[in-house]
Amino acid sequence: MDKIFKNVPGSLNSLLVLEAAVRRGTFTAAAQELAISQPSVSRHISVLEGRLGQHLFVRENNQLRPTKSGLHLAGAVALGMGHLENAWADLLQKKSKEEIVIACSFGFSELWLMPRFRTLRTAVDGTTIKIATTDRMESLNFDEVDIAVVWDTSFSPDRPCIPLFDEVIVPVCSPEYLENNRDVLKSVESLAHADLLYFDPLTSGARMNWEKWFSHFDVAFSEPADAYYFDALPFVTDAARNGEGVALAWENLVTHSIEKGDLIAVGPPVRSGGTSYFLQYRNSALKDPKLQQVIQWFKETADAP
C-alpha cells in the first residue's frame, strides 16, 4: 500500500505534540497531557522546525508563542484528528454482532499482526475482524473495543488480560549492511561505532534504548546529542531493513522479517525483565465463543501461557 504521508515521514508523533503544545498553551502542559517530559516536547518541536526550515514557536516576553506557521500546522493536525475520531465512531456504530474489533499500536499491527492476519481470519471463519490502530492508547475508548493489545494494562485495569511476550530486545540490520560492515558488527564493543538507529517511544512504554542495552554488557555508551529519532517503530525497522544502520527491535515483532531474511540479528538479545505486550479483552469474553476463538488464536500464535 502506498504511504499517504509521503511528505511527513517520521513526523506523526511530533505533529501530535505540536497540536497539544498549541492547544494547551505551554510545553509543560503538553508534556503533562502526553505523559512525556518537557524536554521531549521541545525536541519534537525542534524536529518539525528542522524539517520545515521555519519557526513554529517564538519567544516573547519570556514566553513561547506559536507562529502563524505553527498555528496553521496545529490546526491542520487537529482537523485531521477530528476526522479520524469521526471515522472511528462511524465504524464502531456500524459494528455488528459478527464483528470483532481489535485495537493495537501501529508497530504491532504492521510488524506482528498483519503478517499473520490470514491465519487469524481462517481461525474465526465467518467473523469480520476490524483492526483499530493507535499509538495513543490512553485516549482509546475501551468500551468500543473487544480486544486490545497493550503495553500498559492500567489503561483499562478492570479488563482481564494475559501476557503475550516478554520484552526481549535485539539489534538488527539488513544483510547488505552486515556484509558492508562486518568489522563494526563483530562484537558488542565494536557495535557502538556502527550507524545506530534511534527510536523515540513517545507512547510505546519501551524500557530499552541503546544506552541501556550496552550497559547490560558493561559497555559505556551515550546517545549523541544530535541523534536522529524515528518516532514510530515501523519507521526505524524500515530504516534498518533498507540498510541505513542497526536498530533495536522487539524480538517477537521482527521474527517474521528475520525468517524472510530481510533482517539479521547482529547482537545478543537482552531481556528487560518486563512484558512488552498484554492481551486485554471484554469481561464478557467467557460467554462469547467468537471472542474465545480470537483469544485462543493469540495465545497459540504468541506461544503465551
Coordinates of C-alpha atoms in Angstrom, one line a residue:
M1 CA 0.0 0.0 0.0
D2 CA 1.3 3.4 -0.9
K3 CA 2.1 5.6 2.1
I4 CA -0.3 8.6 2.4
F5 CA 2.1 10.8 4.4
K6 CA 4.9 10.9 1.8
N7 CA 5.9 14.5 2.8
V8 CA 5.9 13.9 6.5
P9 CA 7.9 10.7 7.1
G10 CA 8.7 10.1 10.7
S11 CA 6.8 13.2 11.9
L12 CA 3.4 11.9 13.0
N13 CA 4.1 11.8 16.8
S14 CA 5.8 15.2 16.6
L15 CA 2.7 16.6 14.9
L16 CA 0.6 15.3 17.8
V17 CA 3.0 17.0 20.2
L18 CA 2.7 20.3 18.3
E19 CA -1.1 20.2 18.4
A20 CA -1.1 19.6 22.1
A21 CA 1.5 22.4 22.7
V22 CA -0.5 24.9 20.7
R23 CA -3.8 23.9 22.2
R24 CA -2.6 23.7 25.8
G25 CA -0.5 26.9 25.5
T26 CA 2.7 25.7 27.1
F27 CA 5.2 22.9 26.5
T28 CA 4.8 21.9 30.2
A29 CA 1.1 21.5 29.9
A30 CA 1.5 19.5 26.6
A31 CA 4.1 17.3 28.3
Q32 CA 1.7 16.6 31.2
E33 CA -1.2 15.7 28.8
L34 CA 1.0 13.3 26.7
A35 CA 2.8 11.8 29.8
I36 CA 6.3 12.8 28.4
S37 CA 9.0 15.2 29.6
Q38 CA 9.1 18.9 28.8
P39 CA 12.5 18.5 27.0
S40 CA 10.9 15.7 24.9
V41 CA 8.2 18.2 23.8
S42 CA 11.0 20.7 22.9
R43 CA 12.8 18.1 20.9
H44 CA 9.7 17.1 18.9
I45 CA 9.1 20.8 18.0
S46 CA 12.7 21.2 17.0
V47 CA 12.5 18.2 14.8
L48 CA 9.5 19.7 13.0
E49 CA 11.2 23.1 12.7
G50 CA 14.3 21.5 11.2
R51 CA 12.3 19.6 8.6
L52 CA 10.2 22.6 7.7
G53 CA 13.0 25.1 7.8
Q54 CA 10.9 27.6 9.7
H55 CA 10.0 28.5 13.3
L56 CA 6.8 27.2 14.8
F57 CA 7.2 29.0 18.1
V58 CA 8.9 32.3 19.1
R59 CA 9.8 33.6 22.5
E60 CA 8.1 36.8 23.5
N61 CA 8.5 38.3 27.0
N62 CA 10.0 35.1 28.3
Q63 CA 7.0 33.1 26.9
L64 CA 6.8 30.8 23.9
R65 CA 4.0 31.7 21.4
P66 CA 3.1 29.8 18.2
T67 CA 3.9 31.5 14.9
K68 CA 1.4 31.7 12.1
S69 CA 3.0 28.6 10.6
G70 CA 2.7 26.8 14.0
L71 CA -1.0 27.8 14.3
H72 CA -1.7 26.7 10.7
L73 CA 0.0 23.3 11.1
A74 CA -1.5 22.6 14.5
G75 CA -5.0 23.5 13.2
A76 CA -4.5 21.0 10.3
V77 CA -3.5 18.3 12.8
A78 CA -6.5 19.0 15.0
L79 CA -8.8 18.9 11.9
G80 CA -7.2 15.6 10.7
M81 CA -7.6 14.0 14.2
G82 CA -11.2 15.2 14.3
H83 CA -11.9 13.5 11.0
L84 CA -10.2 10.3 12.3
E85 CA -12.2 10.3 15.5
N86 CA -15.4 10.8 13.5
A87 CA -14.5 7.9 11.2
W88 CA -13.7 5.7 14.2
A89 CA -17.0 6.5 15.7
D90 CA -18.9 5.8 12.4
L91 CA -17.2 2.4 12.1
L92 CA -17.9 1.4 15.6
Q93 CA -21.6 2.4 15.2
K94 CA -21.8 0.1 12.2
K95 CA -20.3 -2.8 14.2
S96 CA -22.5 -5.9 14.0
K97 CA -22.6 -8.9 16.3
E98 CA -20.5 -10.8 13.7
E99 CA -17.6 -8.3 14.1
I100 CA -14.7 -8.2 16.5
V101 CA -12.7 -5.0 17.0
I102 CA -9.1 -5.4 17.9
A103 CA -7.1 -2.4 18.9
C104 CA -3.3 -2.3 18.8
S105 CA -0.4 0.0 18.1
F106 CA 0.8 0.8 14.5
G107 CA 4.0 -1.1 15.2
F108 CA 2.3 -4.3 16.5
S109 CA -0.1 -4.2 13.6
E110 CA 2.4 -3.8 10.8
L111 CA 5.2 -6.0 12.3
W112 CA 3.4 -8.8 14.0
L113 CA -0.4 -9.0 13.3
M114 CA -0.6 -8.3 9.5
P115 CA 2.0 -11.0 8.5
R116 CA -0.3 -13.5 10.4
F117 CA -3.7 -11.9 9.7
R118 CA -4.7 -14.6 7.2
T119 CA -4.4 -17.3 9.8
L120 CA -6.5 -15.2 12.2
R121 CA -9.3 -14.8 9.6
T122 CA -9.1 -18.6 9.0
A123 CA -9.4 -19.3 12.7
V124 CA -12.6 -17.2 13.0
D125 CA -14.2 -18.2 9.7
G126 CA -17.3 -16.1 9.1
T127 CA -16.5 -13.4 11.6
T128 CA -15.3 -10.0 10.4
I129 CA -12.2 -8.7 12.2
K130 CA -11.6 -5.0 12.3
I131 CA -8.2 -3.6 13.3
A132 CA -8.1 -0.2 15.1
T133 CA -4.5 1.1 15.2
T134 CA -3.4 3.8 17.5
D135 CA -0.2 4.8 19.4
R136 CA -2.3 6.8 21.9
M137 CA -3.8 4.0 24.0
E138 CA -4.6 6.5 26.8
S139 CA -7.2 8.1 24.5
L140 CA -8.8 4.8 23.4
N141 CA -12.4 4.1 24.4
F142 CA -12.1 0.5 25.6
D143 CA -15.9 0.2 25.7
E144 CA -15.9 0.2 21.9
V145 CA -13.1 -2.4 21.6
D146 CA -13.5 -6.2 22.1
I147 CA -9.8 -7.0 22.4
A148 CA -6.7 -4.7 22.8
V149 CA -3.0 -5.5 22.6
V150 CA -1.4 -3.1 25.0
W151 CA 1.9 -2.5 26.8
D152 CA 0.2 -0.9 29.8
T153 CA -2.8 -2.6 31.4
S154 CA -3.6 0.5 33.5
F155 CA -5.4 2.0 30.5
S156 CA -8.3 -0.4 31.3
P157 CA -7.5 -2.0 34.7
D158 CA -10.8 -3.8 35.1
R159 CA -10.4 -5.9 32.0
P160 CA -8.9 -9.4 32.3
C161 CA -5.6 -9.8 30.5
I162 CA -2.9 -12.3 29.6
P163 CA 0.8 -11.6 28.9
L164 CA 1.8 -12.2 25.3
F165 CA 5.5 -11.6 25.1
D166 CA 8.4 -10.9 27.4
E167 CA 10.3 -7.8 26.4
V168 CA 13.3 -9.1 24.6
I169 CA 15.3 -6.6 22.6
V170 CA 17.8 -7.5 19.9
P171 CA 19.9 -5.4 17.5
V172 CA 19.0 -6.0 13.8
C173 CA 20.2 -4.8 10.4
S174 CA 19.8 -5.7 6.8
P175 CA 22.0 -8.4 5.1
E176 CA 23.6 -5.7 2.9
Y177 CA 24.6 -3.6 5.9
L178 CA 26.1 -6.6 7.6
E179 CA 28.1 -7.5 4.5
N180 CA 29.5 -4.0 4.2
N181 CA 30.2 -3.5 7.9
R182 CA 31.4 -6.8 9.3
D183 CA 34.3 -5.3 11.2
V184 CA 32.0 -2.9 13.0
L185 CA 29.5 -5.7 13.9
K186 CA 32.0 -8.3 15.1
S187 CA 31.4 -7.6 18.8
V188 CA 29.2 -5.7 21.2
E189 CA 32.0 -3.2 21.8
S190 CA 32.5 -2.5 18.1
L191 CA 28.8 -2.2 17.6
A192 CA 28.9 1.1 19.4
H193 CA 30.7 2.5 16.3
A194 CA 28.0 1.3 13.8
D195 CA 25.3 3.5 12.3
L196 CA 22.9 3.2 15.2
L197 CA 19.2 4.0 14.6
Y198 CA 17.2 5.5 17.4
F199 CA 13.5 5.1 18.3
D200 CA 11.6 7.7 20.3
P201 CA 8.9 5.7 22.1
L202 CA 6.6 8.6 22.7
T203 CA 3.7 6.3 23.8
S204 CA 5.1 2.8 23.5
G205 CA 6.2 2.3 27.0
A206 CA 9.5 0.9 25.9
R207 CA 12.0 0.3 28.7
M208 CA 15.1 -0.2 26.5
N209 CA 17.3 2.1 24.4
W210 CA 20.9 1.8 23.2
E211 CA 22.5 3.1 26.3
K212 CA 20.6 0.6 28.5
W213 CA 21.3 -2.2 26.0
F214 CA 25.1 -1.6 26.0
S215 CA 25.0 -1.3 29.9
H216 CA 24.0 -5.0 30.1
F217 CA 27.4 -5.8 28.7
D218 CA 29.3 -3.2 30.7
V219 CA 30.0 -1.1 27.6
A220 CA 29.9 2.6 28.2
F221 CA 27.8 4.4 25.7
S222 CA 25.9 7.7 25.5
E223 CA 23.4 8.6 22.8
P224 CA 24.8 11.6 20.8
A225 CA 23.1 14.9 21.3
D226 CA 22.4 15.2 17.5
A227 CA 20.9 11.7 17.2
Y228 CA 18.0 11.4 14.8
Y229 CA 15.0 9.7 16.4
F230 CA 12.4 7.9 14.5
D231 CA 9.0 8.4 16.2
A232 CA 7.3 5.2 15.1
L233 CA 8.5 1.6 15.4
P234 CA 7.8 0.6 11.8
F235 CA 9.9 3.6 10.6
V236 CA 13.0 2.6 12.4
T237 CA 12.5 -1.0 11.4
D238 CA 12.1 0.0 7.8
A239 CA 15.3 2.1 8.0
A240 CA 17.2 -1.0 9.3
R241 CA 15.6 -3.1 6.5
N242 CA 16.7 -0.5 3.9
G243 CA 20.4 -0.7 5.0
E244 CA 20.6 2.6 6.9
G245 CA 22.1 1.1 10.1
V246 CA 21.4 -1.0 13.1
A247 CA 18.1 -0.8 15.1
L248 CA 17.0 -2.2 18.4
A249 CA 13.8 -4.2 17.9
W250 CA 11.4 -6.3 19.9
E251 CA 12.5 -9.8 19.1
N252 CA 8.9 -11.1 18.8
L253 CA 7.9 -8.4 16.4
V254 CA 10.8 -8.9 13.9
T255 CA 10.7 -12.8 13.9
H256 CA 8.8 -12.7 10.5
S257 CA 11.4 -10.3 9.0
I258 CA 14.3 -12.4 10.2
E259 CA 12.7 -15.6 8.9
K260 CA 12.3 -14.0 5.5
G261 CA 15.9 -12.8 5.5
D262 CA 15.0 -9.1 5.5
L263 CA 16.7 -8.5 8.8
I264 CA 19.5 -10.2 10.7
A265 CA 20.2 -10.2 14.4
V266 CA 23.7 -8.8 14.9
G267 CA 24.0 -8.9 18.7
P268 CA 22.8 -10.8 21.7
P269 CA 19.2 -10.3 22.9
V270 CA 18.5 -8.6 26.2
R271 CA 15.6 -9.1 28.5
S272 CA 14.3 -6.0 30.2
G273 CA 12.6 -8.0 32.9
G274 CA 9.1 -6.9 31.9
T275 CA 6.4 -7.8 29.5
S276 CA 6.2 -6.0 26.2
Y277 CA 2.6 -6.7 25.2
F278 CA -0.6 -7.9 27.0
L279 CA -3.9 -9.0 25.5
Q280 CA -6.9 -7.4 27.2
Y281 CA -10.4 -8.4 26.4
R282 CA -14.0 -7.8 27.4
N283 CA -15.3 -9.3 30.7
S284 CA -18.0 -11.0 28.7
A285 CA -15.5 -13.0 26.7
L286 CA -16.2 -16.2 28.5
K287 CA -19.8 -16.0 27.2
D288 CA -18.7 -15.2 23.6
P289 CA -17.4 -18.2 21.6
K290 CA -16.1 -15.9 18.8
L291 CA -14.1 -13.8 21.2
Q292 CA -12.8 -17.0 22.8
Q293 CA -11.6 -18.2 19.4
V294 CA -9.6 -14.9 18.9
I295 CA -8.1 -15.1 22.4
Q296 CA -7.1 -18.7 21.8
W297 CA -5.5 -17.8 18.5
F298 CA -3.4 -15.1 20.1
K299 CA -2.3 -17.4 22.9
E300 CA -1.3 -20.2 20.5
T301 CA 0.3 -17.9 17.9
A302 CA 2.3 -15.9 20.5
D303 CA 3.0 -19.1 22.5
A304 CA 1.6 -17.3 25.5
P305 CA 1.0 -19.0 28.8

